Short mmCIF file of C-alpha atoms in Angstrom, two decimals:
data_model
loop_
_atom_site.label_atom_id
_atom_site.label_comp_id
_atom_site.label_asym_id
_atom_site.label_seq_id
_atom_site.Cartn_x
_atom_site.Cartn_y
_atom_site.Cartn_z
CA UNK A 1 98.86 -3.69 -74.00
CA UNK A 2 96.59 -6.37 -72.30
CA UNK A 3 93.29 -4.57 -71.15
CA UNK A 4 93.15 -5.47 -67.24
CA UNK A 5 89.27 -6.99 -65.86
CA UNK A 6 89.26 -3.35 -64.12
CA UNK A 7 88.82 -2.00 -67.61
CA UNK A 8 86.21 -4.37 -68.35
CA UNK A 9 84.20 -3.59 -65.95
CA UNK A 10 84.63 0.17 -66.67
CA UNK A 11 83.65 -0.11 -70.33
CA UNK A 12 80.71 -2.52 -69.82
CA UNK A 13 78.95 -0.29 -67.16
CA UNK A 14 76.56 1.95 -69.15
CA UNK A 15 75.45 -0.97 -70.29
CA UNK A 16 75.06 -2.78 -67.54
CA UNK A 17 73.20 0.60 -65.98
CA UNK A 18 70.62 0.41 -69.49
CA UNK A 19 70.24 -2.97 -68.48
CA UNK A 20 68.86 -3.03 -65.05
CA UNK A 21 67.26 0.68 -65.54
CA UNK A 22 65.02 -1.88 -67.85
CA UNK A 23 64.47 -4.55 -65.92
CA UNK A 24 63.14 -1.92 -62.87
CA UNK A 25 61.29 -0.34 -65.61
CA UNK A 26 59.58 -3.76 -66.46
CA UNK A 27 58.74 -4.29 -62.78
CA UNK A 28 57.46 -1.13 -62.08
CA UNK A 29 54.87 -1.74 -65.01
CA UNK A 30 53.91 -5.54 -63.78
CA UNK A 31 53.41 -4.02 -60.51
CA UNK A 32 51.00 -0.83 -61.82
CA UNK A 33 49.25 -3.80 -64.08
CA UNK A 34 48.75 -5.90 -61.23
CA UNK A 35 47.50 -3.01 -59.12
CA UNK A 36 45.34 -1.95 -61.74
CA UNK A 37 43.71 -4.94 -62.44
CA UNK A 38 43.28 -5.94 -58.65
CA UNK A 39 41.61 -2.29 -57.53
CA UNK A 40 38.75 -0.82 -60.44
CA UNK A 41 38.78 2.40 -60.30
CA UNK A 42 35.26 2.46 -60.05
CA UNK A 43 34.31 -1.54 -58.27
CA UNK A 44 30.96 -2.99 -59.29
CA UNK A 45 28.48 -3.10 -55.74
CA UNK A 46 25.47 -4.12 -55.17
CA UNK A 47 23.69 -0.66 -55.75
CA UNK A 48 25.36 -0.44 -59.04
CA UNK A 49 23.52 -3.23 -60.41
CA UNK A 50 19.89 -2.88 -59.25
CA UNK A 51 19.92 1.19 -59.79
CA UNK A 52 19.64 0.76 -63.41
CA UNK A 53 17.68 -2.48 -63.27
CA UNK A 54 14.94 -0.54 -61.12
CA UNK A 55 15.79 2.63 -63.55
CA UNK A 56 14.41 0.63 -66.40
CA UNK A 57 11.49 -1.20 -64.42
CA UNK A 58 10.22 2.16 -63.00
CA UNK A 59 11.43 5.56 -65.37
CA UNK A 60 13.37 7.36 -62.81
CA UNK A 61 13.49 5.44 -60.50
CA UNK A 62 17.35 4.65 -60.44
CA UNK A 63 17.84 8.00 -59.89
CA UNK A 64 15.15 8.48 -56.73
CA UNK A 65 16.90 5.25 -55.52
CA UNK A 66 20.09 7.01 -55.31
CA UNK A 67 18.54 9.90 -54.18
CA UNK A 68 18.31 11.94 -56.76
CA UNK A 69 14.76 12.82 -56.20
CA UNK A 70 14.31 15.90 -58.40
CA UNK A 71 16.14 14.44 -61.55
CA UNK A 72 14.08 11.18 -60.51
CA UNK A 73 10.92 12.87 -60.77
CA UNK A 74 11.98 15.04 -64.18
CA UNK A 75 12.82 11.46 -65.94
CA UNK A 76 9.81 9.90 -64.61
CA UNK A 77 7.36 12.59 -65.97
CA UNK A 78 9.42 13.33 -69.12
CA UNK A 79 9.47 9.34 -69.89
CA UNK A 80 5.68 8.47 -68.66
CA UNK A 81 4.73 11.98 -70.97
CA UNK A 82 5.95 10.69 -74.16
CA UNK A 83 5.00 6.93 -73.72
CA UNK A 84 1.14 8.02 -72.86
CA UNK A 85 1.23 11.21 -75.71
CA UNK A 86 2.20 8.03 -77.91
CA UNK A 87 -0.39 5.92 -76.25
CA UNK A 88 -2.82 8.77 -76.95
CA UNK A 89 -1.35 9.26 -81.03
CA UNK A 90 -2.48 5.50 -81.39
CA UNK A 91 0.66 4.75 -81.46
CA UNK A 92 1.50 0.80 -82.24
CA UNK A 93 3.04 -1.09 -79.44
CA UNK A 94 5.21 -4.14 -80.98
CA UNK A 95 5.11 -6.94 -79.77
CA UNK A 96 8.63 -9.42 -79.93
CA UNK A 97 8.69 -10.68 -83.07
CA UNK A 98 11.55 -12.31 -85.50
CA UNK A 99 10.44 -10.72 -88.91
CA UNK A 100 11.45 -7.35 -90.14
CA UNK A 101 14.18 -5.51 -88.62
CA UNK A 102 12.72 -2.11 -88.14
CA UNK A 103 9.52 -4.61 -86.31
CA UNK A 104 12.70 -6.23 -83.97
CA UNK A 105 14.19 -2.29 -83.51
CA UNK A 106 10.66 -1.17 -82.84
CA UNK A 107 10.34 -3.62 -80.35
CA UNK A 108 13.52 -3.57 -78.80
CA UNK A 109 12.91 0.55 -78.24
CA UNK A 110 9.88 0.02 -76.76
CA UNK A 111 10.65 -2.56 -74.13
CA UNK A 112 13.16 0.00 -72.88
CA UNK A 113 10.26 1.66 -70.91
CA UNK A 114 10.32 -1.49 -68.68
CA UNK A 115 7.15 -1.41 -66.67
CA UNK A 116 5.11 0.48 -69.24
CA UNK A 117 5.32 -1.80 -71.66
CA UNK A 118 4.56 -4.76 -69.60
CA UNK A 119 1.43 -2.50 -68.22
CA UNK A 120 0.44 -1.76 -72.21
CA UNK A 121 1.21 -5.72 -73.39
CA UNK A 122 -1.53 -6.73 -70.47
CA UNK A 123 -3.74 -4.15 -71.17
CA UNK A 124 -4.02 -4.34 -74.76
CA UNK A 125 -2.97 -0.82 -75.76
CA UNK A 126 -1.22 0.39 -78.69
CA UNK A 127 -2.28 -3.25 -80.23
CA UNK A 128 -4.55 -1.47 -83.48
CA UNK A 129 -2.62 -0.51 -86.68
CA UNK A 130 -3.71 2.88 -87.88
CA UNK A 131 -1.91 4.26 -91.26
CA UNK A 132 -1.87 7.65 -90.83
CA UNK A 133 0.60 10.43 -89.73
CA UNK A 134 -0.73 10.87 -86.38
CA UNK A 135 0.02 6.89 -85.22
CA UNK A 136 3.31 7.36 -86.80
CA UNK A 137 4.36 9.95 -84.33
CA UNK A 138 2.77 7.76 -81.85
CA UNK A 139 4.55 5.09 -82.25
CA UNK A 140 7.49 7.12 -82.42
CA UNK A 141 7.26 9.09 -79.14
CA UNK A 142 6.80 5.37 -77.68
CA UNK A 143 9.80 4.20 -79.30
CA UNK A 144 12.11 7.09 -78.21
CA UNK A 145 10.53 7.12 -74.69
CA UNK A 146 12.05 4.09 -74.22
CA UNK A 147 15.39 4.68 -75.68
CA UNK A 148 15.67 7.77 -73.36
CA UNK A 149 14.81 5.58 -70.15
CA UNK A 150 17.63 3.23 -71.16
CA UNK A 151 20.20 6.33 -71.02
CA UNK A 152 18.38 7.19 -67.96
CA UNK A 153 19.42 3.70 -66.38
CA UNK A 154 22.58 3.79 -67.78
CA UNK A 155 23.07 7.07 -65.90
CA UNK A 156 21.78 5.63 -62.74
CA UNK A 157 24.69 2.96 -63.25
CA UNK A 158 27.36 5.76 -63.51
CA UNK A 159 25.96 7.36 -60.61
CA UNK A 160 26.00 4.28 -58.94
CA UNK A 161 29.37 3.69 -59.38
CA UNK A 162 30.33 6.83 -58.43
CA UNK A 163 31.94 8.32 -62.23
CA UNK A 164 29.25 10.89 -61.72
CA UNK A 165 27.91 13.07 -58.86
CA UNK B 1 -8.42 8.99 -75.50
CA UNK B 2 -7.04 10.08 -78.45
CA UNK B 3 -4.71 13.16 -78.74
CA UNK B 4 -4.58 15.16 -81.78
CA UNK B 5 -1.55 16.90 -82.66
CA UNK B 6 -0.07 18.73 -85.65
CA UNK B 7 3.15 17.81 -86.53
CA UNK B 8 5.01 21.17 -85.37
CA UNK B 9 3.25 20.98 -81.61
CA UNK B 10 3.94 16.97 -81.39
CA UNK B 11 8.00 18.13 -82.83
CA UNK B 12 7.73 20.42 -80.09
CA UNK B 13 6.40 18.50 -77.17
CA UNK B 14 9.19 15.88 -78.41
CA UNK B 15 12.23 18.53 -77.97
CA UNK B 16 10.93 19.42 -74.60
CA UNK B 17 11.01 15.78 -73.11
CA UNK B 18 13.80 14.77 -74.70
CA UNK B 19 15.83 18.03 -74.32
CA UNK B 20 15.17 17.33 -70.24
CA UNK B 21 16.33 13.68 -70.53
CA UNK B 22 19.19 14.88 -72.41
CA UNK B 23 20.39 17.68 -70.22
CA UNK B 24 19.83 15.41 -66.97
CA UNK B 25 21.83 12.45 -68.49
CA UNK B 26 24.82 14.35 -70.06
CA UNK B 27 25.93 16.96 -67.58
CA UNK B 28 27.05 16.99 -64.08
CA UNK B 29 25.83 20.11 -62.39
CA UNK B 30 22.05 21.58 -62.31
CA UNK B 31 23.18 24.93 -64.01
CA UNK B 32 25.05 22.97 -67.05
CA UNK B 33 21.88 20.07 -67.02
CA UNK B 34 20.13 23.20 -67.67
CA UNK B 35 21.99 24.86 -70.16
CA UNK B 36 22.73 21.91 -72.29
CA UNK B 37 18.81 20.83 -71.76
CA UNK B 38 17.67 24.31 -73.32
CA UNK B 39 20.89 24.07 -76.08
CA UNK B 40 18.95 20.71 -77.43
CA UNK B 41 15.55 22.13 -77.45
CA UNK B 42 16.71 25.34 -79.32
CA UNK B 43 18.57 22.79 -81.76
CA UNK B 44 15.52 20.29 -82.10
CA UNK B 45 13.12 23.32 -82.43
CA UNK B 46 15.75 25.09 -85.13
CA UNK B 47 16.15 21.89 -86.93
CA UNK B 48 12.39 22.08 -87.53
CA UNK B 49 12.43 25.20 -89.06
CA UNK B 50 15.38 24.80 -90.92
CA UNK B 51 13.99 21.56 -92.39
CA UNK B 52 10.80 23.28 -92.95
CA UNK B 53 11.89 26.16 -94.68
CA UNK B 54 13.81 23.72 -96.93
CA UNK B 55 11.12 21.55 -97.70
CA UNK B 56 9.39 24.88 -98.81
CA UNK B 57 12.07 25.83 -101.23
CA UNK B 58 12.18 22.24 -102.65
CA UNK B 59 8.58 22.28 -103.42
CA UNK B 60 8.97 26.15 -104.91
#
């Protein structure tokens, strides 16, 4: 018996359904992709670029921009603390340099306290090499003061933006 | 001006700063900025003694 184009239709239909459940599929993810890319969930503004820039100039100061005075003011005196107890250990202050790479780390950690460092470059501190135990913890607390006030601005930046309150 | 510290007071005064960066930059809320600030210090000031009281049974 000769199938009829009623029956054709009939049999192809699931198929046809798979077919354009797909294609909506496909469009429904182009359109969340589009959507996604043209709306951040969190957009980049103005404040969201000079709170951390500020943040690292000034220790806390990201955060007293965005008023957040009180964890402004903790940063600022936990920060300042450890860069003049290091200061006051005879702590070495590095200077850029190209040679070793614990001299380029040591450098790169301490430019992290932003204004400090410029402040301790003009002045001449931390510039004498002393080999004992005592500079070595100096120079360590000077280090990791800046390292902190780098998280510090990049939590200035997330409050900036809004991913935290 | 030069500070003089032994190394347990300068691992100390360490802890404390960094224990309040820590808790500020890592939590939300005051309450858990202070919870997690004092859970670093306690581990920082732990870690000393621990290490401590295995560099004494290395050198025994």
């Amino acid at each position: 018996m000769a199938e009829s184009p009623t029956d054709k239709v009939k049999s192809s239909g699931p198929a046809t359904n798979r077919a354009e459940k797909s294609r909506q599929s496909a469009s429904a993810a182009r359109t969340d992709k589009v959507k996604t890319e043209s709306v951040p969930e969190y957009p980049i503004t103005t404040i969201a670029i000079v709170a951390p820039i500020v943040g690292w100039l000034i220790p806390g100061g990201g955060h007293i921009l965005l008023k957040r005075y009180v964890r402004g003011v903790l940063l600022l005196i936990s920060v300042l603390a450890m860069f003049l107890i290091g200061l006051g250990l005879s702590g070495h202050v590095y200077k850029p340099n190209g040679g070793d790479i614990l001299d380029i780390l040591g450098f790169v950690g301490d430019i992290g306290t932003g204004a400090l460092y410029i402040l301790a470059r003009i002045m001449d501190w931390g510039s004498a090499l002393s080999a004992n135990a005592a500079a070595d913890y100096g120079k360590t607390f000077i280090i990791v003061a800046g390292l902190l006030n780098f998280i510090a601005a990049a939590d200035a930046h997330h409050i900036a933006l809004g991913k935290k309150p | 001006m030069t500070i003089t510290l032994s190394h347990f007071s300068a691992a100390v005064i360490f802890s404390f700063f960094t224990s309040i960066v820590f808790g500020i930059t890592q939590k939300n809320s005051p309450r858990e900025q202070f919870r997690y600030g004092l859970q670093c210090f306690l581990m920082f000031v732990g870690g000393v003694f621990l290490a401590g009281w295995l560099m004494w049974l290395i050198r025994r």
